[in-house]
């Protein structure tokens, strides 16, 4: 959670989810989460409503959020949860700040902004890294006259990446 330009590292939401199916080996190789680690954990129908409550009345900030939001949308019938939060996507904001760059991966942005990659490919590690990237983006957006949520969202929506669908 970020409040008043500061990351509150003690206010986190982290929960493994039992997908109730085997985790593909290719996915295990990326994030290191195994079937044994999720066995006995709650399902998405429990976890997503908890996360929704945690994120209540906030702006969701993430990297390449269109993918995650699509996954939330797919689960709406099961969870009865609809995310209507305003969203800021660091991938799109990177394209606003550095339109000449071709690499808008989280790692690429972090490298450009001097953010150390730690705990990559874990939900909490990626969230912290994204938060640090976002905090470093704020003054760069301000230099372009982008100082409100509406201005940031409008600028982001004009980028090429905003047109991609999942």
PDB file of N, CA and C in Angstrom, residues 11-79:
ATOM      1  N   UNK A  11       1.660  -2.991   5.368  1.00  0.00           N
ATOM      2  CA  UNK A  11       0.274  -3.153   4.924  1.00  0.00           C
ATOM      3  C   UNK A  11       0.269  -3.869   3.585  1.00  0.00           C
ATOM      4  N   UNK A  12       0.272  -5.181   3.650  1.00  0.00           N
ATOM      5  CA  UNK A  12       0.333  -5.989   2.432  1.00  0.00           C
ATOM      6  C   UNK A  12      -0.793  -7.013   2.425  1.00  0.00           C
ATOM      7  N   UNK A  13      -1.088  -7.488   1.249  1.00  0.00           N
ATOM      8  CA  UNK A  13      -2.003  -8.615   1.079  1.00  0.00           C
ATOM      9  C   UNK A  13      -1.228  -9.671   0.324  1.00  0.00           C
ATOM     10  N   UNK A  14      -1.014 -10.797   0.970  1.00  0.00           N
ATOM     11  CA  UNK A  14      -0.282 -11.888   0.338  1.00  0.00           C
ATOM     12  C   UNK A  14      -0.951 -13.192   0.730  1.00  0.00           C
ATOM     13  N   UNK A  15      -1.384 -13.953  -0.261  1.00  0.00           N
ATOM     14  CA  UNK A  15      -2.083 -15.201   0.012  1.00  0.00           C
ATOM     15  C   UNK A  15      -1.937 -16.148  -1.169  1.00  0.00           C
ATOM     16  N   UNK A  16      -1.433 -17.325  -0.921  1.00  0.00           N
ATOM     17  CA  UNK A  16      -1.426 -18.352  -1.959  1.00  0.00           C
ATOM     18  C   UNK A  16      -2.854 -18.818  -2.191  1.00  0.00           C
ATOM     19  N   UNK A  17      -3.128 -19.255  -3.413  1.00  0.00           N
ATOM     20  CA  UNK A  17      -4.456 -19.716  -3.801  1.00  0.00           C
ATOM     21  C   UNK A  17      -4.330 -21.133  -4.347  1.00  0.00           C
ATOM     22  N   UNK A  18      -5.194 -22.014  -3.885  1.00  0.00           N
ATOM     23  CA  UNK A  18      -5.240 -23.376  -4.438  1.00  0.00           C
ATOM     24  C   UNK A  18      -6.029 -23.316  -5.740  1.00  0.00           C
ATOM     25  N   UNK A  19      -5.371 -23.550  -6.881  1.00  0.00           N
ATOM     26  CA  UNK A  19      -6.076 -23.476  -8.169  1.00  0.00           C
ATOM     27  C   UNK A  19      -6.948 -24.712  -8.428  1.00  0.00           C
ATOM     28  N   UNK A  20      -6.834 -25.694  -7.556  1.00  0.00           N
ATOM     29  CA  UNK A  20      -7.609 -26.941  -7.666  1.00  0.00           C
ATOM     30  C   UNK A  20      -7.349 -27.670  -8.986  1.00  0.00           C
ATOM     31  N   UNK A  21      -6.109 -27.522  -9.437  1.00  0.00           N
ATOM     32  CA  UNK A  21      -5.607 -28.259 -10.603  1.00  0.00           C
ATOM     33  C   UNK A  21      -4.094 -28.215 -10.513  1.00  0.00           C
ATOM     34  N   UNK A  22      -3.414 -29.130 -11.188  1.00  0.00           N
ATOM     35  CA  UNK A  22      -1.948 -29.124 -11.133  1.00  0.00           C
ATOM     36  C   UNK A  22      -1.366 -27.845 -11.732  1.00  0.00           C
ATOM     37  N   UNK A  23      -0.300 -27.366 -11.124  1.00  0.00           N
ATOM     38  CA  UNK A  23       0.398 -26.189 -11.644  1.00  0.00           C
ATOM     39  C   UNK A  23       1.360 -26.667 -12.722  1.00  0.00           C
ATOM     40  N   UNK A  24       1.280 -26.080 -13.916  1.00  0.00           N
ATOM     41  CA  UNK A  24       2.183 -26.502 -14.999  1.00  0.00           C
ATOM     42  C   UNK A  24       3.648 -26.267 -14.629  1.00  0.00           C
ATOM     43  N   UNK A  25       4.504 -27.149 -15.067  1.00  0.00           N
ATOM     44  CA  UNK A  25       5.939 -27.063 -14.786  1.00  0.00           C
ATOM     45  C   UNK A  25       6.532 -25.729 -15.246  1.00  0.00           C
ATOM     46  N   UNK A  26       6.073 -25.242 -16.407  1.00  0.00           N
ATOM     47  CA  UNK A  26       6.594 -23.975 -16.921  1.00  0.00           C
ATOM     48  C   UNK A  26       6.280 -22.837 -15.950  1.00  0.00           C
ATOM     49  N   UNK A  27       5.123 -22.863 -15.311  1.00  0.00           N
ATOM     50  CA  UNK A  27       4.760 -21.831 -14.336  1.00  0.00           C
ATOM     51  C   UNK A  27       5.593 -21.973 -13.061  1.00  0.00           C
ATOM     52  N   UNK A  28       5.805 -23.202 -12.630  1.00  0.00           N
ATOM     53  CA  UNK A  28       6.624 -23.445 -11.439  1.00  0.00           C
ATOM     54  C   UNK A  28       8.030 -22.888 -11.656  1.00  0.00           C
ATOM     55  N   UNK A  29       8.550 -23.051 -12.864  1.00  0.00           N
ATOM     56  CA  UNK A  29       9.891 -22.547 -13.177  1.00  0.00           C
ATOM     57  C   UNK A  29       9.970 -21.024 -13.103  1.00  0.00           C
ATOM     58  N   UNK A  30       8.857 -20.332 -13.316  1.00  0.00           N
ATOM     59  CA  UNK A  30       8.839 -18.869 -13.270  1.00  0.00           C
ATOM     60  C   UNK A  30       8.735 -18.367 -11.840  1.00  0.00           C
ATOM     61  N   UNK A  31       7.732 -18.861 -11.092  1.00  0.00           N
ATOM     62  CA  UNK A  31       7.473 -18.289  -9.767  1.00  0.00           C
ATOM     63  C   UNK A  31       7.833 -19.189  -8.595  1.00  0.00           C
ATOM     64  N   UNK A  32       8.176 -20.432  -8.861  1.00  0.00           N
ATOM     65  CA  UNK A  32       8.621 -21.319  -7.790  1.00  0.00           C
ATOM     66  C   UNK A  32       7.523 -21.859  -6.890  1.00  0.00           C
ATOM     67  N   UNK A  33       6.269 -21.606  -7.217  1.00  0.00           N
ATOM     68  CA  UNK A  33       5.156 -22.103  -6.409  1.00  0.00           C
ATOM     69  C   UNK A  33       4.771 -23.484  -6.918  1.00  0.00           C
ATOM     70  N   UNK A  34       4.762 -24.457  -6.007  1.00  0.00           N
ATOM     71  CA  UNK A  34       4.484 -25.850  -6.363  1.00  0.00           C
ATOM     72  C   UNK A  34       3.099 -26.265  -5.882  1.00  0.00           C
ATOM     73  N   UNK A  35       2.659 -27.416  -6.376  1.00  0.00           N
ATOM     74  CA  UNK A  35       1.374 -27.965  -5.947  1.00  0.00           C
ATOM     75  C   UNK A  35       1.331 -28.150  -4.429  1.00  0.00           C
ATOM     76  N   UNK A  36       2.420 -28.603  -3.864  1.00  0.00           N
ATOM     77  CA  UNK A  36       2.471 -28.812  -2.418  1.00  0.00           C
ATOM     78  C   UNK A  36       2.301 -27.525  -1.630  1.00  0.00           C
ATOM     79  N   UNK A  37       2.786 -26.426  -2.172  1.00  0.00           N
ATOM     80  CA  UNK A  37       2.683 -25.139  -1.482  1.00  0.00           C
ATOM     81  C   UNK A  37       1.253 -24.612  -1.450  1.00  0.00           C
ATOM     82  N   UNK A  38       0.452 -24.941  -2.462  1.00  0.00           N
ATOM     83  CA  UNK A  38      -0.918 -24.416  -2.521  1.00  0.00           C
ATOM     84  C   UNK A  38      -1.950 -25.395  -1.958  1.00  0.00           C
ATOM     85  N   UNK A  39      -1.530 -26.639  -1.753  1.00  0.00           N
ATOM     86  CA  UNK A  39      -2.454 -27.630  -1.200  1.00  0.00           C
ATOM     87  C   UNK A  39      -2.943 -27.164   0.171  1.00  0.00           C
ATOM     88  N   UNK A  40      -4.251 -27.128   0.338  1.00  0.00           N
ATOM     89  CA  UNK A  40      -4.834 -26.707   1.608  1.00  0.00           C
ATOM     90  C   UNK A  40      -5.038 -25.209   1.738  1.00  0.00           C
ATOM     91  N   UNK A  41      -4.583 -24.448   0.748  1.00  0.00           N
ATOM     92  CA  UNK A  41      -4.796 -23.003   0.766  1.00  0.00           C
ATOM     93  C   UNK A  41      -6.222 -22.711   0.285  1.00  0.00           C
ATOM     94  N   UNK A  42      -6.764 -21.547   0.612  1.00  0.00           N
ATOM     95  CA  UNK A  42      -8.123 -21.232   0.151  1.00  0.00           C
ATOM     96  C   UNK A  42      -8.174 -21.075  -1.361  1.00  0.00           C
ATOM     97  N   UNK A  43      -9.371 -21.242  -1.914  1.00  0.00           N
ATOM     98  CA  UNK A  43      -9.586 -21.074  -3.346  1.00  0.00           C
ATOM     99  C   UNK A  43      -9.824 -19.616  -3.699  1.00  0.00           C
ATOM    100  N   UNK A  44      -9.920 -19.359  -4.988  1.00  0.00           N
ATOM    101  CA  UNK A  44     -10.113 -18.002  -5.488  1.00  0.00           C
ATOM    102  C   UNK A  44     -11.405 -17.402  -4.977  1.00  0.00           C
ATOM    103  N   UNK A  45     -12.419 -18.240  -4.740  1.00  0.00           N
ATOM    104  CA  UNK A  45     -13.711 -17.735  -4.278  1.00  0.00           C
ATOM    105  C   UNK A  45     -13.628 -17.147  -2.871  1.00  0.00           C
ATOM    106  N   UNK A  46     -12.585 -17.505  -2.137  1.00  0.00           N
ATOM    107  CA  UNK A  46     -12.336 -16.944  -0.805  1.00  0.00           C
ATOM    108  C   UNK A  46     -11.343 -15.787  -0.882  1.00  0.00           C
ATOM    109  N   UNK A  47     -10.290 -15.966  -1.646  1.00  0.00           N
ATOM    110  CA  UNK A  47      -9.191 -14.995  -1.669  1.00  0.00           C
ATOM    111  C   UNK A  47      -9.555 -13.710  -2.400  1.00  0.00           C
ATOM    112  N   UNK A  48     -10.216 -13.811  -3.535  1.00  0.00           N
ATOM    113  CA  UNK A  48     -10.504 -12.597  -4.303  1.00  0.00           C
ATOM    114  C   UNK A  48     -11.421 -11.634  -3.542  1.00  0.00           C
ATOM    115  N   UNK A  49     -12.467 -12.097  -2.859  1.00  0.00           N
ATOM    116  CA  UNK A  49     -13.247 -11.160  -2.044  1.00  0.00           C
ATOM    117  C   UNK A  49     -12.424 -10.519  -0.916  1.00  0.00           C
ATOM    118  N   UNK A  50     -11.491 -11.259  -0.338  1.00  0.00           N
ATOM    119  CA  UNK A  50     -10.612 -10.671   0.692  1.00  0.00           C
ATOM    120  C   UNK A  50      -9.735  -9.580   0.097  1.00  0.00           C
ATOM    121  N   UNK A  51      -9.171  -9.852  -1.090  1.00  0.00           N
ATOM    122  CA  UNK A  51      -8.341  -8.845  -1.742  1.00  0.00           C
ATOM    123  C   UNK A  51      -9.183  -7.627  -2.119  1.00  0.00           C
ATOM    124  N   UNK A  52     -10.386  -7.866  -2.587  1.00  0.00           N
ATOM    125  CA  UNK A  52     -11.294  -6.773  -2.946  1.00  0.00           C
ATOM    126  C   UNK A  52     -11.526  -5.866  -1.740  1.00  0.00           C
ATOM    127  N   UNK A  53     -11.732  -6.456  -0.584  1.00  0.00           N
ATOM    128  CA  UNK A  53     -11.919  -5.683   0.646  1.00  0.00           C
ATOM    129  C   UNK A  53     -10.652  -4.890   0.981  1.00  0.00           C
ATOM    130  N   UNK A  54      -9.481  -5.520   0.850  1.00  0.00           N
ATOM    131  CA  UNK A  54      -8.199  -4.857   1.110  1.00  0.00           C
ATOM    132  C   UNK A  54      -8.017  -3.655   0.186  1.00  0.00           C
ATOM    133  N   UNK A  55      -8.453  -3.784  -1.061  1.00  0.00           N
ATOM    134  CA  UNK A  55      -8.238  -2.750  -2.070  1.00  0.00           C
ATOM    135  C   UNK A  55      -9.391  -1.749  -2.152  1.00  0.00           C
ATOM    136  N   UNK A  56     -10.357  -1.891  -1.271  1.00  0.00           N
ATOM    137  CA  UNK A  56     -11.533  -1.029  -1.270  1.00  0.00           C
ATOM    138  C   UNK A  56     -11.140   0.456  -1.208  1.00  0.00           C
ATOM    139  N   UNK A  57     -11.795   1.246  -2.040  1.00  0.00           N
ATOM    140  CA  UNK A  57     -11.596   2.697  -2.057  1.00  0.00           C
ATOM    141  C   UNK A  57     -10.145   3.108  -2.313  1.00  0.00           C
ATOM    142  N   UNK A  58      -9.453   2.347  -3.163  1.00  0.00           N
ATOM    143  CA  UNK A  58      -8.075   2.677  -3.522  1.00  0.00           C
ATOM    144  C   UNK A  58      -7.943   2.742  -5.037  1.00  0.00           C
ATOM    145  N   UNK A  59      -6.832   3.283  -5.458  1.00  0.00           N
ATOM    146  CA  UNK A  59      -6.433   3.206  -6.859  1.00  0.00           C
ATOM    147  C   UNK A  59      -5.552   1.963  -6.968  1.00  0.00           C
ATOM    148  N   UNK A  60      -5.859   1.098  -7.904  1.00  0.00           N
ATOM    149  CA  UNK A  60      -5.019  -0.081  -8.132  1.00  0.00           C
ATOM    150  C   UNK A  60      -3.866   0.327  -9.042  1.00  0.00           C
ATOM    151  N   UNK A  61      -2.655   0.095  -8.575  1.00  0.00           N
ATOM    152  CA  UNK A  61      -1.459   0.361  -9.365  1.00  0.00           C
ATOM    153  C   UNK A  61      -0.786  -0.975  -9.611  1.00  0.00           C
ATOM    154  N   UNK A  62      -0.457  -1.256 -10.855  1.00  0.00           N
ATOM    155  CA  UNK A  62       0.201  -2.514 -11.168  1.00  0.00           C
ATOM    156  C   UNK A  62       0.903  -2.415 -12.503  1.00  0.00           C
ATOM    157  N   UNK A  63       1.550  -3.496 -12.869  1.00  0.00           N
ATOM    158  CA  UNK A  63       2.262  -3.539 -14.141  1.00  0.00           C
ATOM    159  C   UNK A  63       1.542  -4.491 -15.083  1.00  0.00           C
ATOM    160  N   UNK A  64       1.203  -3.998 -16.264  1.00  0.00           N
ATOM    161  CA  UNK A  64       0.461  -4.771 -17.253  1.00  0.00           C
ATOM    162  C   UNK A  64      -0.845  -5.275 -16.641  1.00  0.00           C
ATOM    163  N   UNK A  65      -1.563  -4.376 -16.024  1.00  0.00           N
ATOM    164  CA  UNK A  65      -2.773  -4.706 -15.274  1.00  0.00           C
ATOM    165  C   UNK A  65      -3.907  -5.253 -16.123  1.00  0.00           C
ATOM    166  N   UNK A  66      -3.901  -4.997 -17.403  1.00  0.00           N
ATOM    167  CA  UNK A  66      -4.990  -5.502 -18.241  1.00  0.00           C
ATOM    168  C   UNK A  66      -5.120  -7.010 -18.091  1.00  0.00           C
ATOM    169  N   UNK A  67      -3.991  -7.703 -17.989  1.00  0.00           N
ATOM    170  CA  UNK A  67      -4.006  -9.159 -17.833  1.00  0.00           C
ATOM    171  C   UNK A  67      -4.657  -9.542 -16.505  1.00  0.00           C
ATOM    172  N   UNK A  68      -4.209  -8.933 -15.413  1.00  0.00           N
ATOM    173  CA  UNK A  68      -4.748  -9.263 -14.094  1.00  0.00           C
ATOM    174  C   UNK A  68      -6.231  -8.925 -13.986  1.00  0.00           C
ATOM    175  N   UNK A  69      -6.599  -7.763 -14.502  1.00  0.00           N
ATOM    176  CA  UNK A  69      -8.003  -7.362 -14.435  1.00  0.00           C
ATOM    177  C   UNK A  69      -8.888  -8.307 -15.241  1.00  0.00           C
ATOM    178  N   UNK A  70      -8.361  -8.809 -16.334  1.00  0.00           N
ATOM    179  CA  UNK A  70      -9.118  -9.794 -17.124  1.00  0.00           C
ATOM    180  C   UNK A  70      -9.323 -11.074 -16.312  1.00  0.00           C
ATOM    181  N   UNK A  71      -8.307 -11.489 -15.561  1.00  0.00           N
ATOM    182  CA  UNK A  71      -8.444 -12.677 -14.713  1.00  0.00           C
ATOM    183  C   UNK A  71      -9.483 -12.444 -13.613  1.00  0.00           C
ATOM    184  N   UNK A  72      -9.501 -11.234 -13.045  1.00  0.00           N
ATOM    185  CA  UNK A  72     -10.525 -10.903 -12.047  1.00  0.00           C
ATOM    186  C   UNK A  72     -11.909 -10.977 -12.681  1.00  0.00           C
ATOM    187  N   UNK A  73     -12.022 -10.442 -13.886  1.00  0.00           N
ATOM    188  CA  UNK A  73     -13.299 -10.415 -14.592  1.00  0.00           C
ATOM    189  C   UNK A  73     -13.811 -11.832 -14.867  1.00  0.00           C
ATOM    190  N   UNK A  74     -12.922 -12.722 -15.246  1.00  0.00           N
ATOM    191  CA  UNK A  74     -13.287 -14.114 -15.516  1.00  0.00           C
ATOM    192  C   UNK A  74     -13.869 -14.771 -14.255  1.00  0.00           C
ATOM    193  N   UNK A  75     -13.440 -14.322 -13.089  1.00  0.00           N
ATOM    194  CA  UNK A  75     -13.872 -14.917 -11.825  1.00  0.00           C
ATOM    195  C   UNK A  75     -15.108 -14.249 -11.211  1.00  0.00           C
ATOM    196  N   UNK A  76     -15.662 -13.245 -11.867  1.00  0.00           N
ATOM    197  CA  UNK A  76     -16.784 -12.504 -11.287  1.00  0.00           C
ATOM    198  C   UNK A  76     -17.966 -13.393 -10.929  1.00  0.00           C
ATOM    199  N   UNK A  77     -18.339 -14.339 -11.789  1.00  0.00           N
ATOM    200  CA  UNK A  77     -19.478 -15.211 -11.502  1.00  0.00           C
ATOM    201  C   UNK A  77     -19.226 -16.086 -10.281  1.00  0.00           C
ATOM    202  N   UNK A  78     -17.994 -16.542 -10.122  1.00  0.00           N
ATOM    203  CA  UNK A  78     -17.637 -17.418  -9.001  1.00  0.00           C
ATOM    204  C   UNK A  78     -17.542 -16.639  -7.689  1.00  0.00           C
ATOM    205  N   UNK A  79     -16.949 -15.440  -7.748  1.00  0.00           N
ATOM    206  CA  UNK A  79     -16.637 -14.693  -6.524  1.00  0.00           C
ATOM    207  C   UNK A  79     -17.672 -13.640  -6.158  1.00  0.00           C
TER     208      UNK A  79
END
